[in-house]
Coordinates of C-alpha atoms in Angstrom, one line a residue:
Chain A
M24 CA -82.3 208.5 -59.6
V25 CA -84.2 211.3 -61.3
H26 CA -87.1 212.5 -59.3
R27 CA -90.3 211.7 -61.1
P28 CA -93.3 213.9 -60.1
W29 CA -95.8 211.5 -61.6
S30 CA -96.8 208.0 -60.3
I31 CA -94.0 205.5 -60.8
V32 CA -96.5 202.8 -61.6
K33 CA -98.4 204.7 -64.2
I34 CA -95.4 204.4 -66.4
M35 CA -95.2 200.7 -65.8
K36 CA -97.3 198.0 -67.5
L37 CA -99.6 196.3 -65.1
S38 CA -101.1 192.8 -65.5
I39 CA -102.9 190.3 -63.3
V40 CA -102.9 186.5 -63.2
L41 CA -105.9 184.7 -64.6
S42 CA -106.3 180.9 -64.8
T43 CA -107.8 179.6 -68.1
Q44 CA -109.3 176.7 -66.2
P45 CA -110.4 176.0 -62.6
A46 CA -107.1 175.8 -60.7
Q47 CA -106.0 174.3 -57.4
F48 CA -103.4 177.0 -57.1
Q49 CA -104.8 179.5 -54.6
A50 CA -102.9 182.6 -55.7
A51 CA -104.4 182.8 -59.3
T52 CA -106.5 185.8 -58.6
F53 CA -109.2 185.2 -61.2
K54 CA -110.4 181.7 -62.0
G55 CA -112.7 180.4 -64.8
D56 CA -115.4 182.3 -66.7
L57 CA -112.9 183.8 -69.2
E58 CA -114.7 186.6 -71.0
T59 CA -116.3 188.0 -67.8
N60 CA -113.0 188.0 -66.1
L61 CA -111.1 189.6 -69.0
A62 CA -113.8 192.3 -69.2
R63 CA -113.4 193.0 -65.5
I64 CA -109.6 193.1 -65.6
A65 CA -109.7 195.5 -68.5
S66 CA -112.3 197.7 -66.8
L67 CA -110.2 197.9 -63.7
G68 CA -107.4 199.5 -65.7
Y69 CA -105.0 196.6 -66.1
N70 CA -103.0 196.6 -69.4
G71 CA -102.5 192.9 -69.5
V72 CA -103.4 189.5 -68.2
E73 CA -101.0 186.8 -67.2
L74 CA -102.4 183.4 -68.1
A75 CA -102.0 180.3 -66.1
I76 CA -102.2 177.5 -68.7
R77 CA -101.9 173.9 -67.6
D78 CA -101.9 172.4 -71.1
P79 CA -101.9 174.7 -74.2
K80 CA -103.7 172.0 -76.3
L81 CA -106.8 172.3 -74.0
V82 CA -107.1 176.0 -74.7
D83 CA -109.0 177.4 -77.7
L84 CA -106.3 179.8 -78.8
D85 CA -108.4 181.6 -81.5
T86 CA -111.1 182.4 -79.0
L87 CA -108.6 183.5 -76.4
D88 CA -106.8 185.7 -78.9
G89 CA -110.1 187.2 -80.0
L90 CA -111.0 188.0 -76.4
V91 CA -107.8 189.6 -75.4
C92 CA -107.9 191.7 -78.5
K93 CA -111.5 192.6 -77.8
Y94 CA -110.6 193.9 -74.4
N95 CA -107.3 195.4 -75.6
L96 CA -105.2 193.3 -73.2
K97 CA -101.7 192.0 -73.7
V98 CA -100.5 188.6 -72.4
P99 CA -97.1 189.4 -71.0
A100 CA -96.5 185.9 -69.5
M101 CA -97.9 182.5 -69.1
G102 CA -97.7 180.4 -66.0
T103 CA -97.2 176.6 -66.3
G104 CA -97.2 175.4 -62.7
Q105 CA -100.6 173.8 -62.9
A106 CA -99.0 170.9 -64.9
W107 CA -97.1 170.2 -61.7
G108 CA -99.9 170.8 -59.3
E109 CA -102.5 168.8 -61.2
E110 CA -100.5 166.3 -63.3
G111 CA -97.3 166.0 -61.3
L112 CA -95.1 166.9 -64.3
S113 CA -91.6 168.1 -63.3
F114 CA -88.1 168.6 -64.6
T115 CA -86.7 166.8 -61.5
D116 CA -88.8 163.8 -61.2
P117 CA -86.8 160.6 -60.8
D118 CA -88.9 159.0 -63.6
P119 CA -87.3 160.0 -67.0
T120 CA -90.7 159.8 -68.7
V121 CA -92.1 162.4 -66.3
R122 CA -89.1 164.6 -66.9
R123 CA -89.5 164.2 -70.7
A124 CA -93.2 165.0 -70.5
A125 CA -92.5 168.2 -68.5
I126 CA -90.0 169.3 -71.1
E127 CA -92.4 168.6 -73.9
R128 CA -95.2 170.4 -72.1
I129 CA -93.0 173.6 -71.8
Q130 CA -92.0 173.2 -75.5
S131 CA -95.7 173.1 -76.3
H132 CA -96.1 176.5 -74.8
I133 CA -93.6 178.0 -77.2
P134 CA -96.0 178.6 -80.2
V135 CA -98.6 180.0 -77.9
A136 CA -96.1 182.3 -76.3
A137 CA -94.9 183.3 -79.8
R138 CA -98.5 184.1 -80.8
F139 CA -99.1 186.3 -77.7
E140 CA -95.5 187.6 -77.3
S141 CA -95.4 186.1 -73.8
I142 CA -92.7 185.0 -71.5
I143 CA -92.9 181.4 -70.4
I144 CA -92.8 181.1 -66.6
I145 CA -91.0 178.2 -65.0
G146 CA -92.5 178.0 -61.5
L147 CA -93.3 174.7 -59.7
I148 CA -92.9 172.6 -62.9
R149 CA -89.2 172.6 -61.9
G150 CA -90.4 170.2 -59.1
I151 CA -89.1 169.5 -55.7
V152 CA -86.3 167.2 -54.7
K153 CA -88.1 163.8 -54.2
P154 CA -86.9 161.3 -51.5
G155 CA -84.0 159.3 -52.8
V156 CA -82.8 161.9 -55.3
R157 CA -79.6 163.7 -54.5
D158 CA -79.8 167.6 -54.6
E159 CA -76.9 167.6 -57.2
Q160 CA -78.8 165.2 -59.4
A161 CA -82.0 167.2 -59.2
M162 CA -80.0 170.3 -60.1
N163 CA -78.4 168.7 -63.1
W164 CA -81.8 167.5 -64.4
L165 CA -83.1 171.0 -63.9
I166 CA -80.2 172.6 -65.8
D167 CA -80.5 170.1 -68.7
A168 CA -84.3 170.7 -69.0
L169 CA -83.9 174.5 -68.9
R170 CA -81.1 174.4 -71.5
E171 CA -83.3 172.2 -73.8
C172 CA -86.4 174.4 -73.4
S173 CA -84.4 177.7 -73.7
E174 CA -82.8 176.4 -76.9
S175 CA -86.2 175.4 -78.4
A176 CA -87.6 178.8 -77.5
Q177 CA -84.7 180.9 -78.7
P178 CA -85.4 180.8 -82.5
H179 CA -89.0 182.1 -81.7
G180 CA -87.6 185.0 -79.7
I181 CA -89.3 183.6 -76.6
Q182 CA -87.9 184.1 -73.1
L183 CA -88.2 181.7 -70.1
A184 CA -88.3 183.1 -66.6
L185 CA -87.7 180.9 -63.5
E186 CA -89.4 182.1 -60.3
P187 CA -87.5 181.7 -57.0
I188 CA -90.1 180.3 -54.7
N189 CA -90.0 180.3 -50.9
R190 CA -88.6 177.3 -48.9
Y191 CA -92.0 175.9 -48.0
E192 CA -93.0 175.3 -51.6
T193 CA -89.8 173.9 -53.1
T194 CA -86.2 173.2 -52.1
L195 CA -85.0 174.1 -55.6
I196 CA -84.1 177.7 -56.1
N197 CA -85.6 179.7 -53.2
N198 CA -83.9 183.1 -53.7
A199 CA -82.3 185.5 -56.1
A200 CA -78.7 184.4 -55.5
Q201 CA -79.6 180.8 -56.3
G202 CA -81.5 182.0 -59.4
L203 CA -78.4 184.0 -60.6
E204 CA -76.2 180.9 -60.1
L205 CA -78.6 178.8 -62.1
I206 CA -78.6 181.4 -64.9
K207 CA -74.8 181.1 -65.1
R208 CA -75.0 177.3 -65.3
V209 CA -77.8 177.2 -67.9
G210 CA -76.0 179.8 -70.0
A211 CA -78.8 180.8 -72.3
D212 CA -79.5 184.5 -73.1
N213 CA -83.2 183.9 -73.2
F214 CA -83.3 182.4 -69.7
G215 CA -83.8 184.8 -66.8
L216 CA -85.8 185.3 -63.6
L217 CA -89.2 186.1 -62.4
L218 CA -89.1 187.8 -59.0
D219 CA -92.1 187.7 -56.7
T220 CA -92.5 190.1 -53.8
F221 CA -94.3 187.6 -51.6
H222 CA -91.5 185.0 -51.9
M223 CA -88.9 187.7 -51.6
N224 CA -90.4 188.9 -48.3
I225 CA -89.5 185.5 -46.9
E226 CA -86.3 184.7 -48.7
E227 CA -84.3 187.9 -49.5
A228 CA -82.4 189.6 -46.7
V229 CA -83.0 193.0 -48.4
I230 CA -85.5 193.0 -51.2
E231 CA -84.2 196.1 -53.0
N232 CA -80.6 194.8 -52.9
S233 CA -81.7 191.5 -54.6
I234 CA -83.5 193.4 -57.3
R235 CA -80.4 195.5 -58.0
V236 CA -78.2 192.4 -58.1
C237 CA -80.5 190.6 -60.5
R238 CA -80.9 193.7 -62.7
R239 CA -81.1 192.8 -66.4
H240 CA -81.8 189.2 -65.6
I241 CA -85.3 190.1 -64.3
F242 CA -87.6 189.2 -67.2
H243 CA -90.9 189.4 -65.2
F244 CA -92.1 190.6 -61.8
H245 CA -94.9 189.5 -59.6
V246 CA -96.4 191.7 -56.9
A247 CA -98.3 190.4 -53.8
D248 CA -98.1 191.8 -50.3
S249 CA -96.3 190.1 -47.4
N250 CA -99.5 188.1 -46.6
R251 CA -100.1 187.2 -50.3
W252 CA -103.0 189.6 -50.4
H253 CA -103.1 192.5 -52.9
P254 CA -100.5 195.2 -52.6
G255 CA -101.5 197.5 -49.8
A256 CA -102.9 194.7 -47.6
G257 CA -99.6 193.9 -45.9
H258 CA -96.4 195.6 -44.8
L259 CA -94.2 195.5 -47.9
N260 CA -92.7 198.8 -49.0
F261 CA -93.9 198.9 -52.6
K262 CA -92.7 202.5 -53.0
A263 CA -89.1 201.4 -52.3
I264 CA -89.5 198.2 -54.4
L265 CA -91.0 200.0 -57.5
E266 CA -88.5 202.8 -57.2
T267 CA -85.8 200.2 -57.3
M268 CA -87.3 198.6 -60.4
T269 CA -87.3 202.0 -62.1
S270 CA -83.7 202.7 -61.0
I271 CA -82.5 199.5 -62.8
D272 CA -84.5 200.6 -65.9
Y273 CA -86.8 197.6 -65.8
Q274 CA -88.8 197.5 -69.0
G275 CA -91.0 194.5 -68.3
W276 CA -94.4 194.1 -66.7
I277 CA -95.5 194.3 -63.1
S278 CA -98.0 191.5 -62.7
G279 CA -100.3 190.9 -59.7
E280 CA -100.4 187.4 -58.4
F281 CA -102.2 187.5 -55.2
L282 CA -105.0 185.7 -53.3
P283 CA -108.6 186.5 -54.3
K284 CA -109.3 187.9 -50.9
P285 CA -111.7 189.1 -49.7
D286 CA -112.8 188.3 -53.2
A287 CA -111.1 188.4 -56.7
E288 CA -112.7 191.7 -57.9
T289 CA -112.0 193.6 -54.7
A290 CA -108.5 192.3 -54.5
A291 CA -107.8 193.3 -58.2
R292 CA -109.4 196.8 -57.7
E293 CA -107.6 197.5 -54.4
G294 CA -104.3 196.3 -55.8
I295 CA -104.3 198.5 -58.8
T296 CA -105.6 201.5 -56.9
Y297 CA -102.9 201.1 -54.3
L298 CA -100.1 200.8 -56.9
N299 CA -101.4 203.7 -58.9
Q300 CA -101.3 205.9 -55.7
I301 CA -97.6 205.3 -55.2
Chain B
M3 CA -94.0 206.8 -25.7
V4 CA -91.2 208.2 -23.5
H5 CA -87.9 208.5 -25.3
R6 CA -85.4 206.1 -23.8
P7 CA -81.8 207.0 -24.3
W8 CA -80.5 203.5 -23.4
S9 CA -80.9 200.3 -25.3
I10 CA -84.5 199.0 -25.3
V11 CA -83.2 195.5 -25.3
K12 CA -80.9 195.8 -22.4
I13 CA -83.9 196.3 -20.1
M14 CA -85.5 193.2 -21.6
K15 CA -84.7 189.6 -20.7
L16 CA -83.2 187.6 -23.6
S17 CA -83.2 183.9 -24.0
I18 CA -82.5 181.5 -26.9
V19 CA -84.0 178.1 -27.9
L20 CA -82.1 175.0 -27.1
S21 CA -83.2 171.4 -27.7
T22 CA -82.6 168.9 -25.0
Q23 CA -82.2 166.1 -27.6
P24 CA -81.3 165.9 -31.3
A25 CA -84.3 167.5 -33.0
Q26 CA -85.7 167.4 -36.5
F27 CA -87.0 170.9 -36.0
Q28 CA -84.6 173.1 -37.9
A29 CA -85.2 176.4 -36.0
A30 CA -83.9 175.1 -32.6
T31 CA -80.7 177.1 -32.6
F32 CA -78.6 174.8 -30.4
K33 CA -79.0 171.1 -30.5
G34 CA -77.5 168.4 -28.2
D35 CA -74.4 168.5 -26.0
L36 CA -76.2 170.2 -23.1
E37 CA -73.5 171.6 -20.9
T38 CA -71.3 172.9 -23.7
N39 CA -74.3 174.7 -25.2
L40 CA -75.5 176.2 -21.9
A41 CA -72.0 177.5 -21.2
R42 CA -71.9 179.1 -24.7
I43 CA -75.3 180.6 -24.3
A44 CA -74.4 182.1 -20.9
S45 CA -71.1 183.4 -22.2
L46 CA -72.8 185.2 -25.1
G47 CA -74.8 187.2 -22.6
Y48 CA -78.2 185.5 -22.8
N49 CA -80.2 185.5 -19.5
G50 CA -82.2 182.4 -20.2
V51 CA -82.6 179.3 -22.3
E52 CA -85.8 178.2 -23.8
L53 CA -85.9 174.4 -23.8
A54 CA -87.5 172.2 -26.5
I55 CA -88.5 169.1 -24.6
R56 CA -90.1 166.3 -26.5
D57 CA -91.0 164.2 -23.4
P58 CA -90.2 165.4 -19.9
K59 CA -89.7 161.8 -18.6
L60 CA -86.7 161.4 -20.9
V61 CA -85.0 164.4 -19.3
D62 CA -82.8 164.1 -16.2
L63 CA -84.3 167.1 -14.4
D64 CA -81.9 167.3 -11.5
T65 CA -78.9 167.4 -13.9
L66 CA -80.7 170.0 -16.0
D67 CA -81.6 172.1 -13.0
G68 CA -78.0 171.9 -11.7
L69 CA -76.6 173.0 -15.1
V70 CA -78.9 176.0 -15.6
C71 CA -78.1 177.1 -12.0
K72 CA -74.4 176.6 -12.6
Y73 CA -74.6 178.9 -15.6
N74 CA -77.1 181.3 -13.9
L75 CA -79.7 180.8 -16.7
K76 CA -83.4 181.0 -16.3
V77 CA -85.8 178.8 -18.3
P78 CA -88.6 181.2 -19.4
A79 CA -90.4 178.7 -21.6
M80 CA -90.5 175.1 -22.8
G81 CA -91.3 174.1 -26.3
T82 CA -93.3 170.9 -26.9
G83 CA -93.6 170.7 -30.7
Q84 CA -91.1 167.8 -31.0
A85 CA -93.9 165.5 -29.7
W86 CA -95.8 166.3 -32.9
G87 CA -92.8 166.3 -35.2
E88 CA -91.3 163.1 -34.0
E89 CA -94.2 161.1 -32.5
G90 CA -97.3 162.6 -34.2
L91 CA -99.0 163.6 -31.1
S92 CA -101.6 166.3 -31.6
F93 CA -104.7 167.9 -30.0
T94 CA -106.6 167.5 -33.3
D95 CA -105.8 164.0 -34.5
P96 CA -109.0 162.1 -35.5
D97 CA -107.8 159.2 -33.3
P98 CA -109.0 160.0 -29.7
T99 CA -106.1 158.0 -28.2
V100 CA -103.6 160.3 -30.0
R101 CA -105.5 163.4 -28.7
R102 CA -105.5 161.9 -25.2
A103 CA -101.8 161.2 -25.4
A104 CA -101.1 164.8 -26.6
I105 CA -103.1 166.2 -23.6
E106 CA -101.3 163.9 -21.2
R107 CA -98.0 164.9 -22.7
I108 CA -98.7 168.5 -22.1
Q109 CA -99.9 167.8 -18.6
S110 CA -96.6 166.0 -17.9
H111 CA -94.8 169.2 -18.6
I112 CA -96.6 171.0 -15.8
P113 CA -94.4 169.8 -12.9
V114 CA -91.3 170.6 -15.0
A115 CA -92.6 174.0 -15.8
A116 CA -93.4 174.6 -12.1
R117 CA -89.9 173.6 -11.1
F118 CA -88.3 176.0 -13.7
E119 CA -91.0 178.6 -13.5
S120 CA -91.5 178.3 -17.3
I121 CA -94.4 178.9 -19.7
I122 CA -95.5 175.9 -21.6
I123 CA -95.6 176.6 -25.4
I124 CA -98.3 175.1 -27.5
G125 CA -96.8 175.1 -31.0
L126 CA -97.3 172.3 -33.5
I127 CA -98.7 169.9 -31.0
R128 CA -102.0 171.5 -31.8
G129 CA -101.7 169.6 -35.1
I130 CA -103.0 170.3 -38.5
V131 CA -106.5 169.6 -39.9
K132 CA -106.2 166.1 -41.2
P133 CA -108.1 164.9 -44.4
G134 CA -111.6 164.0 -43.5
V135 CA -111.7 166.2 -40.4
R136 CA -113.9 169.3 -40.6
D137 CA -112.3 172.6 -39.6
E138 CA -114.9 173.2 -36.9
Q139 CA -114.4 169.7 -35.5
A140 CA -110.6 170.3 -35.3
M141 CA -111.2 173.7 -33.6
N142 CA -113.5 172.1 -31.0
W143 CA -111.0 169.4 -30.2
L144 CA -108.3 172.1 -29.9
I145 CA -110.4 174.2 -27.5
D146 CA -111.3 171.2 -25.4
A147 CA -107.7 170.2 -25.1
L148 CA -106.5 173.7 -24.3
R149 CA -109.2 174.1 -21.6
E150 CA -108.2 170.8 -20.0
C151 CA -104.5 171.6 -20.1
S152 CA -105.0 175.2 -18.8
E153 CA -107.2 173.9 -16.0
S154 CA -104.5 171.4 -15.0
A155 CA -101.8 174.1 -15.1
Q156 CA -103.7 176.7 -13.2
P157 CA -103.2 175.5 -9.6
H158 CA -99.5 175.4 -10.3
G159 CA -99.4 179.0 -11.4
I160 CA -98.3 177.8 -14.9
Q161 CA -99.2 179.6 -18.1
L162 CA -99.8 178.1 -21.6
A163 CA -98.9 180.1 -24.7
L164 CA -100.1 179.2 -28.1
E165 CA -98.0 180.3 -31.0
P166 CA -99.7 181.5 -34.2
I167 CA -97.7 179.7 -36.9
N168 CA -97.6 180.6 -40.6
R169 CA -100.0 179.0 -43.2
Y170 CA -97.4 176.6 -44.5
E171 CA -96.9 174.8 -41.2
T172 CA -100.5 174.5 -40.0
T173 CA -104.0 175.6 -40.9
L174 CA -105.0 176.0 -37.3
I175 CA -104.3 179.5 -35.9
N176 CA -102.0 181.3 -38.3
N177 CA -102.3 184.9 -37.0
A178 CA -102.8 187.1 -34.0
A179 CA -106.5 187.7 -34.6
Q180 CA -107.3 184.0 -34.8
G181 CA -105.2 183.6 -31.6
L182 CA -107.3 186.2 -29.8
E183 CA -110.5 184.6 -30.9
L184 CA -109.2 181.3 -29.6
I185 CA -108.3 182.9 -26.2
K186 CA -111.9 184.1 -25.9
R187 CA -113.3 180.6 -26.7
V188 CA -110.9 178.8 -24.3
G189 CA -111.7 181.3 -21.6
A190 CA -108.8 180.6 -19.2
D191 CA -106.7 183.4 -17.6
N192 CA -103.5 181.3 -17.8
F193 CA -103.9 180.7 -21.6
G194 CA -102.3 183.3 -23.9
L195 CA -100.2 183.8 -26.9
L196 CA -96.6 183.4 -28.1
L197 CA -95.9 185.8 -31.0
D198 CA -93.0 185.0 -33.3
T199 CA -91.6 187.6 -35.6
F200 CA -90.8 185.2 -38.4
H201 CA -94.4 184.0 -38.6
M202 CA -95.8 187.5 -38.1
N203 CA -93.8 188.7 -41.1
I204 CA -95.8 186.4 -43.3
E205 CA -99.2 186.6 -41.6
E206 CA -99.7 190.0 -39.9
A207 CA -100.7 192.9 -42.1
V208 CA -98.8 195.3 -39.8
I209 CA -96.7 193.6 -37.1
E210 CA -96.7 196.4 -34.6
N211 CA -100.5 196.8 -34.8
S212 CA -100.9 193.1 -34.0
I213 CA -98.7 193.4 -31.0
R214 CA -100.7 196.3 -29.7
V215 CA -104.0 194.4 -30.2
C216 CA -102.7 191.3 -28.4
R217 CA -101.2 193.4 -25.6
R218 CA -101.6 191.6 -22.2
H219 CA -102.4 188.3 -23.9
I220 CA -98.7 188.1 -25.1
F221 CA -97.1 185.7 -22.7
H222 CA -93.9 185.0 -24.6
F223 CA -92.2 186.4 -27.7
H224 CA -89.9 184.8 -30.3
V225 CA -87.5 186.7 -32.5
A226 CA -86.1 185.6 -35.8
D227 CA -85.6 187.7 -38.8
S228 CA -87.7 187.6 -42.0
N229 CA -85.6 184.8 -43.4
R230 CA -85.6 182.9 -40.1
W231 CA -82.0 183.7 -39.6
H232 CA -80.9 185.7 -36.5
P233 CA -82.2 189.2 -36.0
G234 CA -80.2 191.6 -38.2
A235 CA -79.9 189.0 -41.1
G236 CA -83.1 190.0 -42.8
H237 CA -85.4 193.0 -43.3
L238 CA -87.6 193.1 -40.2
N239 CA -87.6 196.4 -38.3
F240 CA -86.7 195.1 -34.8
K241 CA -86.4 198.7 -33.5
A242 CA -90.1 199.3 -34.2
I243 CA -91.1 195.9 -33.0
L244 CA -89.2 196.1 -29.7
E245 CA -90.3 199.7 -29.1
T246 CA -93.9 198.5 -29.5
M247 CA -93.3 195.7 -27.0
T248 CA -92.0 198.3 -24.6
S249 CA -94.9 200.6 -25.3
I250 CA -97.4 197.9 -24.2
D251 CA -95.4 197.3 -21.1
Y252 CA -94.5 193.7 -22.0
Q253 CA -92.8 192.1 -19.0
G254 CA -92.0 188.7 -20.5
W255 CA -88.9 187.4 -22.3
I256 CA -87.6 187.9 -25.8
S257 CA -86.5 184.6 -27.0
G258 CA -84.4 183.9 -30.1
E259 CA -85.7 181.0 -32.1
F260 CA -83.8 181.1 -35.4
L261 CA -81.9 178.9 -37.8
P262 CA -78.4 177.8 -36.8
K263 CA -76.9 179.7 -39.8
P264 CA -74.2 180.1 -40.8
D265 CA -73.7 178.1 -37.6
A266 CA -75.4 178.0 -34.2
E267 CA -72.7 180.0 -32.3
T268 CA -72.4 182.7 -34.9
A269 CA -76.1 183.0 -35.2
A270 CA -76.5 183.3 -31.4
R271 CA -73.7 185.9 -31.1
E272 CA -74.8 188.0 -34.1
G273 CA -78.4 187.9 -32.8
I274 CA -77.7 189.2 -29.4
T275 CA -75.2 191.8 -30.6
Y276 CA -77.7 193.1 -33.1
L277 CA -80.5 193.3 -30.5
N278 CA -78.3 195.0 -28.0
Q279 CA -77.3 197.7 -30.5
I280 CA -80.9 198.7 -31.0

């Protein structure tokens, strides 16, 4: 790797997660009060905002578009997991109407993603393996849903990124190796991975090796420290992690998804300050 | 710290977790078939076996004593969490009869612990905060139960060690700082902590600092790597961790509690080989 005398992070695009409505999900750093939050995020130096959107039809897209333009922010990705957390929609529910609703919900993100040039994140909407469902059956439902959604997104130039999530939150795709196997089985060029350092700390034997193995399949990247606080609050080696991202020529965004602790603004400020110092 | 040219671990006492009955708890490395397992554990070079005992009255203590003597193994600690996992006993259940049963269960471990000179581990039997219970109420129940159990154990020279457990498994005492605060409130000399590297990887900002802060309050110590596999299978820095344990003059045991992956025997062998190489 070429030695770079300047900050690694300053050449990367940084965003942070913001929920467009009050969310149960704890790790959405900023919640509610849209314009105030966008103004804060921009003033802290972030280049983009990753939006957690439960249901696109509940979001006033013109207002949102106006606001992100006003604060000169990009929207690199949109999270969809609140549809699972708050409505129970999932690709792997034994009830076919629930599975269909989950697929249609993701499809309803496509025009929004096209407008904002965002990646659509497949997080917990993939579901968990419910009692009475065989693992293989759940995996087949998941693959079918991902194929259908990727196919719908493809003509719009939209990418889907599935996030491996640690063992405590789901049993379906916990690590990078399982993510790569899934990519093979789905077989769509616009379907890839979102890696998250908090989950990787638990699931990957060596974080940097997993990044190297996933390489061009990494469509999006979340940073949180080992304790899910902002980078710098735990013991992850972000220098090594971001150097590895540079070494694989990652062109996407680095997006902060961490707990709003001690409060959202402090977390966002400390996180970007820490990353910029690397 | 004085430089030690020999292995740090060879001067420490190593044990491994063994369940005395089939357990749901995944991280008990060896399950069932008592004598075969004790023979294997001894042959791999472990000096002790940490026993997970759901209910002491179901264990044939004379046979157990005979077997551990036969294989020249110590029993540094006994786990009690299966009483929670399989019977729902807990110090913080809203039902007072369940709380009483949990206290009596721990008290029933005292004569067994005295016979084997073991520490009694307080893991998941502390419970979780159930819906409708205020956190403060749960904490008060926990403190009352720990005081009562510590008081019962004290005349027998038996120590109790509470294990901070990561956020996904309980909301009561996740980290070392909360453990130290609890120790202050319980106020019993024979009540201390069991630190576990798998949980620390998620909860402690800097693992070595937490070890230094807990110092003489560490009664017992669990090792598993970041992915809960055997040490060496993940990215924890066991050299730094064990050097820190040496630097605080830790006199207790290092006990392997990790997943039986790829299988129990391989895990136990790889774990001890890795630790001995440090």
